[in-house]
């Protein structure tokens, strides 16, 4: 799987004009009062360094976008062979010509756009040879995880731990046992957690669909951990009734240059897991041929 590709100003404008003409739906992500929000939008105009967007109406229900001037935001949309992402800033709020719309948000036109191949967003199973522990906690203004490159977490934070099952550039699935007597070691936490953190069971955490959470895991042994924000898409017991399966949608990586770096690394992790899985299959096939 390839790494992220950067489109510069002229290429970026060409792509945006095409997306406007084709009325391609997009997702806007932004942080407000310590919480991530996502909104479906459509790009409507690009002129004089200003990009105008409006809420995408669904079943005639319009939800207001709670956003402020100078608010950093991330925009993502699917187009042709990939997913396009960029970060920018709100420079104005205007009324919309459509009376049913919630208004027009004016953004600074992006100088660059990052492109990720769509296959990076296909879920890849974690190789059987790896047992990847995940820490999961409720995300709030007090326990913020937007500083992706900061490995220190000195606040009081209650978390549970589980095992990563699959991952993509846009989401992940993990399983957390109801009764887990296995505690995290210093190496699992990369020495970034202190006695200020408290481990809890998955039942006590009371995770629910729609909640925003923080998660942290080390993709490969001896690597630096990845810290991400995500929205819970599903919370279901496993078939054996001994664990909880949690589906997550990763959010916020589009909204900052630091997030783009994390997204680039995440794409690399997905590609690495895919290669390990393929290598295992090929080695197995060769062994069968020699039998």
Short mmCIF file of C-alpha atoms in Angstrom, two decimals:
data_model
loop_
_atom_site.label_atom_id
_atom_site.label_comp_id
_atom_site.label_asym_id
_atom_site.label_seq_id
_atom_site.Cartn_x
_atom_site.Cartn_y
_atom_site.Cartn_z
CA UNK A 1 0.00 0.00 0.00
CA UNK A 2 1.38 3.39 -0.97
CA UNK A 3 2.07 6.33 1.27
CA UNK A 4 0.15 9.59 1.21
CA UNK A 5 0.59 11.80 -1.85
CA UNK A 6 0.57 15.60 -1.66
CA UNK A 7 -1.25 17.72 -4.26
CA UNK A 8 -0.13 21.33 -4.42
CA UNK A 9 -2.12 24.49 -5.15
CA UNK A 10 -2.89 24.12 -8.87
CA UNK A 11 -3.72 20.42 -8.57
CA UNK A 12 -5.72 21.03 -5.39
CA UNK A 13 -7.87 23.69 -7.05
CA UNK A 14 -8.56 21.42 -10.02
CA UNK A 15 -9.73 18.61 -7.74
CA UNK A 16 -11.92 20.95 -5.66
CA UNK A 17 -13.59 22.42 -8.76
CA UNK A 18 -14.37 18.88 -9.95
CA UNK A 19 -15.83 17.96 -6.55
CA UNK A 20 -17.98 21.12 -6.58
CA UNK A 21 -19.24 20.38 -10.08
CA UNK A 22 -20.06 16.75 -9.22
CA UNK A 23 -21.58 17.72 -5.84
CA UNK A 24 -19.47 15.09 -4.09
CA UNK A 25 -20.38 14.78 -0.39
CA UNK A 26 -17.63 15.53 2.11
CA UNK A 27 -17.02 15.24 5.83
CA UNK A 28 -15.93 18.16 7.99
CA UNK A 29 -14.31 17.37 11.36
CA UNK A 30 -13.58 19.90 14.06
CA UNK A 31 -13.01 20.12 17.80
CA UNK A 32 -15.30 22.23 19.98
CA UNK A 33 -15.07 22.48 23.76
CA UNK A 34 -12.75 19.53 23.94
CA UNK A 35 -14.91 17.21 21.84
CA UNK A 36 -14.66 16.14 18.21
CA UNK A 37 -17.60 16.70 15.89
CA UNK A 38 -18.22 15.51 12.35
CA UNK A 39 -20.66 16.99 9.85
CA UNK A 40 -21.68 16.02 6.34
CA UNK A 41 -21.12 18.92 3.97
CA UNK A 42 -20.97 19.77 0.30
CA UNK A 43 -18.45 22.10 -1.35
CA UNK A 44 -20.32 24.84 -3.24
CA UNK A 45 -17.80 27.44 -4.44
CA UNK A 46 -14.08 28.20 -4.73
CA UNK A 47 -13.03 31.73 -5.61
CA UNK A 48 -10.33 34.24 -4.58
CA UNK A 49 -8.80 31.93 -2.03
CA UNK A 50 -12.14 31.20 -0.35
CA UNK A 51 -13.84 27.81 -0.25
CA UNK A 52 -17.53 27.81 0.63
CA UNK A 53 -19.29 24.78 2.07
CA UNK A 54 -22.81 24.04 3.27
CA UNK A 55 -24.43 21.32 5.35
CA UNK A 56 -25.53 18.32 3.32
CA UNK A 57 -29.25 17.89 3.79
CA UNK A 58 -30.51 14.40 4.56
CA UNK A 59 -34.21 13.51 4.49
CA UNK A 60 -34.97 17.23 4.80
CA UNK A 61 -33.48 17.27 8.30
CA UNK A 62 -30.95 20.03 8.81
CA UNK A 63 -28.65 20.07 11.82
CA UNK A 64 -26.76 23.30 12.64
CA UNK A 65 -22.97 23.25 12.60
CA UNK A 66 -21.69 24.72 15.85
CA UNK A 67 -18.56 26.39 14.55
CA UNK A 68 -16.71 29.63 15.18
CA UNK A 69 -14.52 32.08 13.30
CA UNK A 70 -10.85 31.04 13.07
CA UNK A 71 -11.90 27.47 13.91
CA UNK A 72 -9.43 24.88 12.53
CA UNK A 73 -11.27 22.18 10.57
CA UNK A 74 -10.50 19.12 8.49
CA UNK A 75 -12.23 18.21 5.24
CA UNK A 76 -12.24 14.78 3.60
CA UNK A 77 -13.98 13.35 0.54
CA UNK A 78 -13.72 10.35 -1.75
CA UNK A 79 -12.78 11.02 -5.36
CA UNK A 80 -11.59 8.69 -8.11
CA UNK A 81 -8.86 6.42 -6.74
CA UNK A 82 -8.51 7.80 -3.25
CA UNK A 83 -9.62 9.75 -0.23
CA UNK A 84 -8.62 13.40 -0.21
CA UNK A 85 -7.98 15.27 3.05
CA UNK A 86 -6.89 18.76 4.00
CA UNK A 87 -6.89 21.09 6.99
CA UNK A 88 -7.92 24.74 6.87
CA UNK A 89 -9.54 27.51 8.92
CA UNK A 90 -12.98 29.14 9.08
CA UNK A 91 -12.68 32.75 7.86
CA UNK A 92 -16.34 33.73 7.64
CA UNK A 93 -19.93 32.62 8.23
CA UNK A 94 -22.55 33.68 5.68
CA UNK A 95 -26.27 33.13 5.11
CA UNK A 96 -27.10 30.62 2.41
CA UNK A 97 -29.15 31.24 -0.72
CA UNK A 98 -31.01 28.04 0.20
CA UNK A 99 -33.54 28.86 2.93
CA UNK A 100 -33.48 25.21 4.05
CA UNK A 101 -29.74 25.28 4.61
CA UNK A 102 -28.09 26.06 7.93
CA UNK A 103 -25.85 28.70 6.35
CA UNK A 104 -22.57 28.86 4.47
CA UNK A 105 -19.19 28.30 6.10
CA UNK A 106 -16.33 30.09 4.34
CA UNK A 107 -12.95 28.39 4.61
CA UNK A 108 -9.49 29.46 3.54
CA UNK A 109 -8.62 27.61 0.34
CA UNK A 110 -6.08 24.86 1.10
CA UNK A 111 -2.60 25.19 -0.36
CA UNK A 112 -2.15 21.43 -0.39
CA UNK A 113 -4.33 18.33 -0.27
CA UNK A 114 -3.23 14.90 0.92
CA UNK A 115 -4.37 11.83 -0.99
CA UNK A 116 -4.66 8.34 0.49
CA UNK A 117 -5.43 5.32 -1.67
CA UNK A 118 -8.88 3.91 -0.97
CA UNK A 119 -7.50 0.47 -0.22
CA UNK A 120 -5.84 1.94 2.88
CA UNK A 121 -9.39 2.34 4.21
CA UNK A 122 -10.17 -1.36 3.80
CA UNK A 123 -9.94 -3.20 7.11
CA UNK A 124 -6.84 -5.36 7.53
CA UNK A 125 -6.69 -8.04 10.21
CA UNK A 126 -3.90 -7.78 12.75
CA UNK A 127 -1.43 -10.62 11.99
CA UNK A 128 -1.78 -13.66 14.25
CA UNK A 129 1.89 -13.31 15.15
CA UNK A 130 1.17 -9.99 16.85
CA UNK A 131 -0.89 -9.44 19.96
CA UNK A 132 -1.57 -5.72 20.00
CA UNK A 133 -2.87 -4.29 23.25
CA UNK A 134 -5.12 -1.24 23.05
CA UNK A 135 -5.89 1.24 25.79
CA UNK A 136 -9.33 2.86 25.54
CA UNK A 137 -10.72 5.75 27.57
CA UNK A 138 -13.56 8.25 27.53
CA UNK A 139 -12.52 11.39 25.73
CA UNK A 140 -13.43 14.77 27.23
CA UNK A 141 -12.04 18.27 27.55
CA UNK A 142 -10.23 17.13 30.71
CA UNK A 143 -8.76 14.02 29.09
CA UNK A 144 -7.95 15.40 25.67
CA UNK A 145 -6.03 13.37 23.11
CA UNK A 146 -5.84 15.88 20.27
CA UNK A 147 -2.08 16.35 20.80
CA UNK A 148 -1.23 13.34 18.67
CA UNK A 149 2.52 13.79 18.81
CA UNK A 150 2.61 14.23 22.60
CA UNK A 151 3.40 10.91 24.29
CA UNK A 152 2.87 12.23 27.82
CA UNK A 153 -0.46 11.80 29.61
CA UNK A 154 -0.13 13.06 33.15
CA UNK A 155 -3.81 13.57 33.92
CA UNK A 156 -5.99 11.26 35.93
CA UNK A 157 -7.44 8.91 33.34
CA UNK A 158 -9.49 5.77 33.80
CA UNK A 159 -9.08 3.32 30.94
CA UNK A 160 -9.68 -0.28 29.95
CA UNK A 161 -7.52 -2.48 27.77
CA UNK A 162 -8.32 -4.82 24.92
CA UNK A 163 -6.79 -6.44 21.86
CA UNK A 164 -6.72 -4.94 18.38
CA UNK A 165 -8.51 -7.19 15.85
CA UNK A 166 -8.39 -5.17 12.63
CA UNK A 167 -7.59 -1.66 11.48
CA UNK A 168 -7.71 0.70 8.52
CA UNK A 169 -6.85 4.33 7.94
CA UNK A 170 -10.41 5.18 8.96
CA UNK A 171 -11.38 2.76 11.71
CA UNK A 172 -10.58 -0.16 13.95
CA UNK A 173 -12.11 -3.03 15.87
CA UNK A 174 -10.98 -4.28 19.24
CA UNK A 175 -12.10 -6.91 21.72
CA UNK A 176 -12.01 -6.30 25.47
CA UNK A 177 -12.66 -9.20 27.88
CA UNK A 178 -15.18 -8.71 30.70
CA UNK A 179 -12.72 -10.25 33.17
CA UNK A 180 -9.15 -9.22 32.39
CA UNK A 181 -6.56 -9.96 35.05
CA UNK A 182 -3.71 -9.08 32.69
CA UNK A 183 -2.37 -5.67 33.64
CA UNK A 184 -0.36 -3.41 31.38
CA UNK A 185 3.39 -3.30 31.82
CA UNK A 186 5.60 -0.25 31.56
CA UNK A 187 6.66 -1.30 28.04
CA UNK A 188 3.02 -1.60 26.91
CA UNK A 189 2.51 1.99 27.90
CA UNK A 190 5.90 3.05 26.49
CA UNK A 191 6.58 4.55 29.92
CA UNK A 192 4.06 7.30 29.10
CA UNK A 193 1.48 6.46 31.76
CA UNK A 194 2.05 6.94 35.45
CA UNK A 195 0.26 6.02 38.64
CA UNK A 196 -2.21 8.77 37.71
CA UNK A 197 -3.89 6.29 35.35
CA UNK A 198 -6.33 3.65 36.56
CA UNK A 199 -7.21 0.43 34.77
CA UNK A 200 -10.87 -0.61 34.78
CA UNK A 201 -13.02 -3.36 33.30
CA UNK A 202 -14.93 -2.89 30.06
CA UNK A 203 -18.22 -3.17 31.96
CA UNK A 204 -17.35 -0.32 34.31
CA UNK A 205 -16.40 1.97 31.44
CA UNK A 206 -19.98 1.87 30.08
CA UNK A 207 -19.04 2.61 26.46
CA UNK A 208 -21.96 3.42 24.15
CA UNK A 209 -22.48 3.93 20.44
CA UNK A 210 -21.81 7.52 19.38
CA UNK A 211 -19.40 8.36 22.20
CA UNK A 212 -15.99 9.81 21.43
CA UNK A 213 -13.03 8.00 22.95
CA UNK A 214 -9.25 8.00 22.98
CA UNK A 215 -7.23 4.94 22.07
CA UNK A 216 -3.57 4.10 22.21
CA UNK A 217 -1.56 1.15 20.91
CA UNK A 218 1.93 0.21 19.75
CA UNK A 219 1.68 -1.10 16.14
CA UNK A 220 4.95 -3.07 16.18
CA UNK A 221 7.33 -4.01 19.01
CA UNK A 222 9.63 -1.17 20.06
CA UNK A 223 7.77 1.42 17.99
CA UNK A 224 6.37 4.64 19.40
CA UNK A 225 2.68 4.25 20.37
CA UNK A 226 -0.08 5.80 18.28
CA UNK A 227 -2.67 7.91 20.11
CA UNK A 228 -5.95 8.54 18.28
CA UNK A 229 -9.43 9.93 18.78
CA UNK A 230 -12.39 7.87 17.59
CA UNK A 231 -16.16 7.63 17.66
CA UNK A 232 -17.76 4.38 18.76
CA UNK A 233 -19.81 2.85 15.93
CA UNK A 234 -20.80 -0.41 17.62
CA UNK A 235 -20.63 -2.10 21.02
CA UNK A 236 -21.58 -5.79 20.94
CA UNK A 237 -20.85 -8.85 23.06
CA UNK A 238 -18.83 -11.59 21.36
CA UNK A 239 -20.40 -14.95 20.52
CA UNK A 240 -18.79 -16.65 23.52
CA UNK A 241 -20.17 -13.97 25.84
CA UNK A 242 -16.78 -13.43 27.45
CA UNK A 243 -15.76 -10.18 25.73
CA UNK A 244 -17.07 -6.99 24.20
CA UNK A 245 -16.41 -6.11 20.55
CA UNK A 246 -16.07 -2.39 19.89
CA UNK A 247 -16.08 -0.87 16.40
CA UNK A 248 -14.44 2.54 16.05
CA UNK A 249 -14.32 5.29 13.46
CA UNK A 250 -11.11 7.31 13.70
CA UNK A 251 -11.73 11.08 13.68
CA UNK A 252 -9.80 14.32 13.63
CA UNK A 253 -6.72 13.36 11.64
CA UNK A 254 -7.75 15.64 8.76
CA UNK A 255 -7.85 18.75 10.93
CA UNK A 256 -4.15 19.52 11.47
CA UNK A 257 -0.69 18.97 10.00
CA UNK A 258 0.13 16.85 13.07
CA UNK A 259 -2.93 14.74 12.36
CA UNK A 260 -1.75 14.28 8.77
CA UNK A 261 1.54 12.90 10.08
CA UNK A 262 -0.36 10.42 12.23
CA UNK A 263 -2.57 9.48 9.27
CA UNK A 264 0.51 8.88 7.14
CA UNK A 265 1.92 6.61 9.82
CA UNK A 266 -1.41 4.82 10.16
CA UNK A 267 -1.45 4.15 6.42
CA UNK A 268 2.00 2.62 6.82
CA UNK A 269 0.78 0.39 9.67
CA UNK A 270 -2.13 -0.87 7.55
CA UNK A 271 0.27 -1.63 4.70
CA UNK A 272 2.70 -3.42 7.02
CA UNK A 273 -0.03 -5.62 8.51
CA UNK A 274 -1.28 -6.42 5.01
CA UNK A 275 2.21 -7.45 3.88
CA UNK A 276 2.74 -9.64 6.94
CA UNK A 277 -0.59 -11.38 6.30
CA UNK A 278 0.24 -11.91 2.62
CA UNK A 279 3.73 -13.20 3.41
CA UNK A 280 2.24 -15.71 5.83
CA UNK A 281 -0.18 -16.95 3.17
CA UNK A 282 2.61 -17.27 0.58
CA UNK A 283 4.88 -19.16 2.97
CA UNK A 284 2.00 -21.50 3.81
CA UNK A 285 1.39 -22.15 0.11
CA UNK A 286 5.06 -22.96 -0.50
CA UNK A 287 5.07 -25.40 2.42
CA UNK A 288 2.04 -27.21 0.98
CA UNK A 289 3.77 -27.48 -2.42
CA UNK A 290 6.75 -29.24 -0.81
CA UNK A 291 4.56 -31.81 0.99
#
